[in-house]
Coordinates of C-alpha atoms and ligand atoms in Angstrom, one line a residue:
M1 CA -0.1 0.1 -0.1
E2 CA 1.5 3.0 -1.1
N3 CA 1.7 5.5 1.9
G4 CA 0.2 3.3 3.9
G5 CA -2.9 3.3 2.3
Y6 CA -3.5 7.3 2.8
R7 CA -3.7 9.9 0.1
F8 CA -1.8 12.7 1.6
K9 CA -2.5 16.8 0.7
K10 CA 0.2 19.2 2.0
I11 CA -1.3 22.3 3.8
T12 CA 2.0 23.9 4.8
E13 CA 6.3 22.7 4.0
D14 CA 5.9 20.8 7.7
I15 CA 1.8 19.7 7.8
T16 CA 0.7 17.2 5.5
L17 CA -3.4 16.4 5.5
L18 CA -3.8 12.6 5.7
Y19 CA -7.4 11.2 4.3
G20 CA -8.2 7.6 4.6
F21 CA -11.6 6.2 4.6
P22 CA -14.7 9.2 3.8
E23 CA -16.0 8.2 7.4
E24 CA -12.9 8.7 9.3
C25 CA -11.6 12.0 10.6
C26 CA -9.0 14.2 8.8
M27 CA -5.6 13.3 10.5
Y28 CA -2.4 15.7 10.2
A29 CA 1.4 14.9 10.8
V30 CA 3.6 17.6 11.7
K31 CA 7.2 17.3 10.8
G32 CA 9.9 19.1 13.2
R33 CA 13.3 18.5 12.8
D34 CA 13.5 15.6 15.5
K35 CA 10.0 14.2 15.8
I36 CA 7.0 13.9 13.8
L37 CA 3.4 14.3 15.8
L38 CA 0.1 12.8 14.4
V39 CA -3.1 14.6 15.3
D40 CA -5.5 11.5 15.8
T41 CA -5.6 8.4 14.4
G42 CA -8.8 7.9 12.6
M43 CA -10.2 4.9 12.2
G44 CA -7.1 2.9 11.5
T45 CA -8.1 2.1 7.8
G46 CA -4.7 1.8 6.9
D47 CA -1.0 1.2 8.0
L48 CA -0.2 4.8 10.1
N49 CA 3.4 4.0 10.7
K50 CA 4.2 3.6 7.3
A51 CA 2.6 6.7 6.5
L52 CA 4.4 8.8 8.8
A53 CA 7.5 6.8 7.9
V54 CA 7.1 8.4 4.3
L55 CA 6.5 11.8 5.4
G56 CA 9.4 11.7 8.5
G57 CA 11.5 9.9 7.3
G58 CA 11.8 7.6 10.3
L59 CA 11.8 10.5 12.5
P60 CA 10.1 9.0 15.9
A61 CA 6.2 10.0 16.5
L62 CA 4.0 11.6 18.9
V63 CA 0.3 10.5 18.6
F64 CA -2.5 12.4 20.0
N65 CA -6.2 12.3 19.8
T66 CA -7.8 15.3 20.0
H67 CA -10.9 13.7 21.9
G68 CA -12.0 10.0 22.2
H69 CA -14.7 9.2 19.5
A70 CA -14.1 6.3 17.2
D71 CA -13.4 8.3 14.1
H72 CA -10.4 10.0 15.6
C73 CA -8.9 7.0 18.1
G74 CA -9.7 3.9 16.1
G75 CA -5.7 3.6 14.6
N76 CA -4.6 3.5 18.6
R77 CA -3.6 0.2 18.4
Q78 CA -0.7 0.7 15.6
F79 CA 0.9 2.8 18.9
P80 CA 2.6 1.7 21.9
E81 CA 1.5 5.1 23.7
I82 CA -1.0 7.9 22.6
Y83 CA -1.5 11.4 24.4
L84 CA -4.8 12.5 25.0
H85 CA -6.7 14.4 28.0
E86 CA -8.2 12.3 31.0
G87 CA -11.4 13.2 29.9
S88 CA -11.2 11.1 26.8
Y89 CA -10.0 7.7 28.3
A90 CA -13.1 6.8 28.6
D91 CA -14.2 7.1 25.0
A92 CA -11.3 6.0 23.7
D93 CA -11.8 2.9 25.7
R94 CA -15.2 2.3 24.1
A95 CA -13.8 3.3 20.7
E96 CA -12.7 -0.2 19.3
E97 CA -16.5 -1.5 19.9
E98 CA -17.7 1.6 18.8
K99 CA -16.1 1.2 15.4
K100 CA -17.4 -1.7 14.5
T101 CA -20.4 -0.1 13.6
L102 CA -19.0 2.5 11.5
P103 CA -18.9 1.6 7.4
G104 CA -15.2 1.2 6.1
A105 CA -13.7 0.2 9.4
E106 CA -12.6 -3.4 9.0
P107 CA -9.1 -3.7 10.8
V108 CA -6.0 -4.3 8.1
E109 CA -4.4 -7.4 8.0
G110 CA -0.3 -7.4 9.1
I111 CA -0.5 -4.2 11.1
L112 CA 1.0 -3.3 14.7
D113 CA -1.5 -4.2 17.4
Y114 CA -0.4 -2.6 21.1
D115 CA -2.4 -2.3 24.1
W116 CA -1.7 1.0 23.8
R117 CA -0.8 3.4 26.9
K118 CA -2.3 6.2 27.8
C119 CA -0.1 9.7 28.2
P120 CA -2.3 12.3 29.8
V121 CA -2.1 16.0 28.6
H122 CA -3.1 19.2 30.2
E123 CA -3.5 22.5 29.7
G124 CA -0.4 24.3 28.9
N125 CA 1.9 21.5 28.2
V126 CA 4.2 21.7 25.8
F127 CA 5.7 19.2 23.1
D128 CA 9.1 19.8 21.3
L129 CA 9.5 18.6 17.7
G130 CA 12.8 20.1 17.3
G131 CA 12.6 24.0 15.8
K132 CA 8.9 24.0 16.3
T133 CA 6.8 23.4 19.4
I134 CA 3.0 21.8 19.9
E135 CA 0.7 23.9 23.0
V136 CA -1.9 21.5 24.5
L137 CA -5.4 23.1 25.2
E138 CA -7.8 21.7 27.2
T139 CA -11.3 23.2 25.0
P140 CA -14.1 21.3 26.5
G141 CA -17.4 21.2 24.1
H142 CA -17.6 18.6 21.5
T143 CA -16.6 16.4 24.3
P144 CA -15.7 16.8 27.9
G145 CA -12.2 16.0 26.8
C146 CA -11.1 17.5 24.0
I147 CA -8.4 19.2 23.7
S148 CA -6.8 21.8 20.9
L149 CA -2.6 21.5 19.6
L150 CA -1.6 25.2 18.9
D151 CA 1.4 25.0 16.4
A152 CA 2.5 28.7 16.8
E153 CA 5.5 28.4 14.6
D154 CA 3.3 27.5 11.4
R155 CA 0.8 29.7 12.6
I156 CA -2.1 26.6 12.5
L157 CA -4.3 25.8 15.9
F158 CA -5.6 21.7 15.3
G159 CA -8.8 22.1 16.9
G160 CA -10.3 18.5 16.6
D161 CA -13.8 18.6 16.3
L162 CA -14.6 22.0 18.5
V163 CA -14.8 23.6 15.0
V164 CA -16.6 21.8 12.1
S165 CA -18.3 23.6 9.0
N166 CA -21.7 23.4 8.0
D167 CA -21.0 21.2 5.5
H168 CA -20.2 18.5 8.3
C169 CA -23.1 19.2 9.9
S170 CA -24.3 15.5 9.8
H171 CA -21.3 15.2 11.7
M172 CA -22.2 17.2 14.4
L173 CA -25.2 15.1 15.0
A174 CA -22.8 12.9 17.3
Y175 CA -22.4 16.4 19.2
V176 CA -25.6 16.6 20.0
E177 CA -26.0 13.1 21.1
W178 CA -23.4 13.6 23.5
F179 CA -24.5 16.6 25.1
S180 CA -27.5 14.8 25.5
F181 CA -25.7 12.0 27.6
S182 CA -23.0 14.4 29.3
T183 CA -23.0 17.4 31.0
V184 CA -21.1 19.6 28.3
S185 CA -23.2 22.3 27.9
V186 CA -23.2 25.0 25.1
E187 CA -21.8 27.4 28.0
T188 CA -18.6 25.5 28.4
W189 CA -18.4 25.0 24.8
Y190 CA -18.6 29.0 24.6
R191 CA -15.7 29.0 27.1
S192 CA -13.6 27.1 24.8
L193 CA -14.2 29.0 21.7
Q194 CA -13.7 32.2 23.6
K195 CA -9.7 30.7 24.8
I196 CA -8.8 29.4 21.5
K197 CA -10.4 33.2 20.1
A198 CA -7.8 34.9 22.9
R199 CA -5.0 33.3 21.5
Q200 CA -5.7 34.4 18.1
K201 CA -2.7 36.3 18.1
D202 CA -0.5 33.1 17.8
W203 CA -2.9 31.4 14.7
D204 CA -4.0 32.4 11.6
Y205 CA -6.3 29.2 10.7
I206 CA -7.7 26.1 12.1
L207 CA -7.4 22.7 10.9
G208 CA -10.4 20.5 12.0
G209 CA -11.2 17.1 12.2
H210 CA -13.7 16.9 9.3
D211 CA -12.6 19.6 7.0
A212 CA -10.2 18.8 4.7
F213 CA -9.0 23.0 4.1
L214 CA -7.7 25.6 6.2
L215 CA -10.6 27.4 8.3
K216 CA -10.5 31.0 8.4
P217 CA -11.2 32.7 12.0
Y218 CA -14.7 33.9 11.0
Y219 CA -15.6 30.2 11.1
L220 CA -14.9 30.4 15.0
D221 CA -16.6 34.0 15.3
E222 CA -19.5 32.8 13.6
L223 CA -20.0 29.8 16.3
L224 CA -19.3 32.1 19.3
D225 CA -21.9 34.7 18.2
M226 CA -24.6 31.6 18.0
C227 CA -23.4 30.9 20.9
R228 CA -24.1 34.1 22.4
D229 CA -27.6 34.0 21.0
I230 CA -28.6 30.7 22.4
L231 CA -26.8 31.6 26.2
N232 CA -29.6 34.7 25.6
G233 CA -31.7 33.6 24.8
T234 CA -32.1 35.2 21.4
A235 CA -31.7 32.5 19.1
R236 CA -33.9 31.8 16.4
P237 CA -33.2 28.0 15.8
Y238 CA -35.5 25.8 14.2
H239 CA -36.3 21.8 15.2
P240 CA -34.7 19.7 12.1
Q241 CA -36.4 16.5 13.6
L242 CA -33.7 14.2 13.7
K243 CA -35.4 11.6 15.4
P244 CA -34.8 9.0 12.4
V245 CA -31.2 9.4 12.9
Y246 CA -30.5 9.4 16.4
G247 CA -33.3 7.4 18.4
N248 CA -35.4 9.7 21.0
I249 CA -33.0 12.5 20.5
S250 CA -34.2 15.4 18.8
C251 CA -32.4 19.2 18.9
W252 CA -32.8 22.7 17.8
K253 CA -30.5 23.8 14.8
L254 CA -29.1 27.4 14.2
E255 CA -27.2 28.2 10.8
R256 CA -25.2 30.8 9.8
E257 CA -23.2 31.1 6.4
H258 CA -20.2 28.7 7.2
T259 CA -21.0 26.9 10.5
A260 CA -23.9 25.2 12.0
V261 CA -25.2 24.4 15.7
L262 CA -27.2 21.4 16.8
Y263 CA -28.2 21.7 20.3
H264 CA -30.6 20.5 23.4
D265 CA -32.6 22.8 25.7
E266 CA -31.4 20.9 28.5
V267 CA -27.2 21.1 28.2
I268 CA -27.1 24.7 27.2
F269 CA -26.1 26.2 30.5
D270 CA -23.6 24.3 33.0
K271 CA -24.9 22.4 35.9
K272 CA -24.4 24.2 39.1
Ligands
LIG1 ZN1 -16.2 13.7 17.0

């Protein structure tokens, strides 16, 4: 399999997007002088070590999960250790089972299979790749354990599923499903969006988990604006009747030009 079965798209000199199966997330390799970093492992539909060897020329790899959904950490078993937030541990443990329900996630033959070790990351942790550092920001919202990774040298923020375009609104159903079973509120998500907005002096674009292009800051601004409307009670959403897709879960949908938000009345505010 050429490139381990992945297609590559060069985003900057050092950042490459890895495309796999349509249902899996966008993965990114960030190459430093001494190490190569992988943002998310998709569903493990190819040989990620081979892809990293092609891109990194044998540099040691640091592998991260932005959160624990199966389309982002389904390839974890190809690596001995993974960096992720403790809030994602339970999700990541469920991912192997969850993965079996996703189309195209059949295991690939002859690939390394580790009982991978969890390496916890926290706000402000910095990883040195050689000539480039990656900073961890805790950004709960899409799930409780979501992190974003800031590459200030390349002026890119890897946001996972925190910021998603309305092309992938269907993906955001998972986000509503999550809201319904956990307590990640719009209020918490809004704080995370504000946090990355406050760091805008350090980045020009966001690379997200489901859009294979550079997201300009207005994607974030639209989401912030919609969050404010929801929290103020001034939002004018409509009810998309999502019942056939996600069991009994129904929600509100708010849309702007580039982004959309799905949310549930019971998880707008933090539980006191
Ligand atoms: Zn997700």
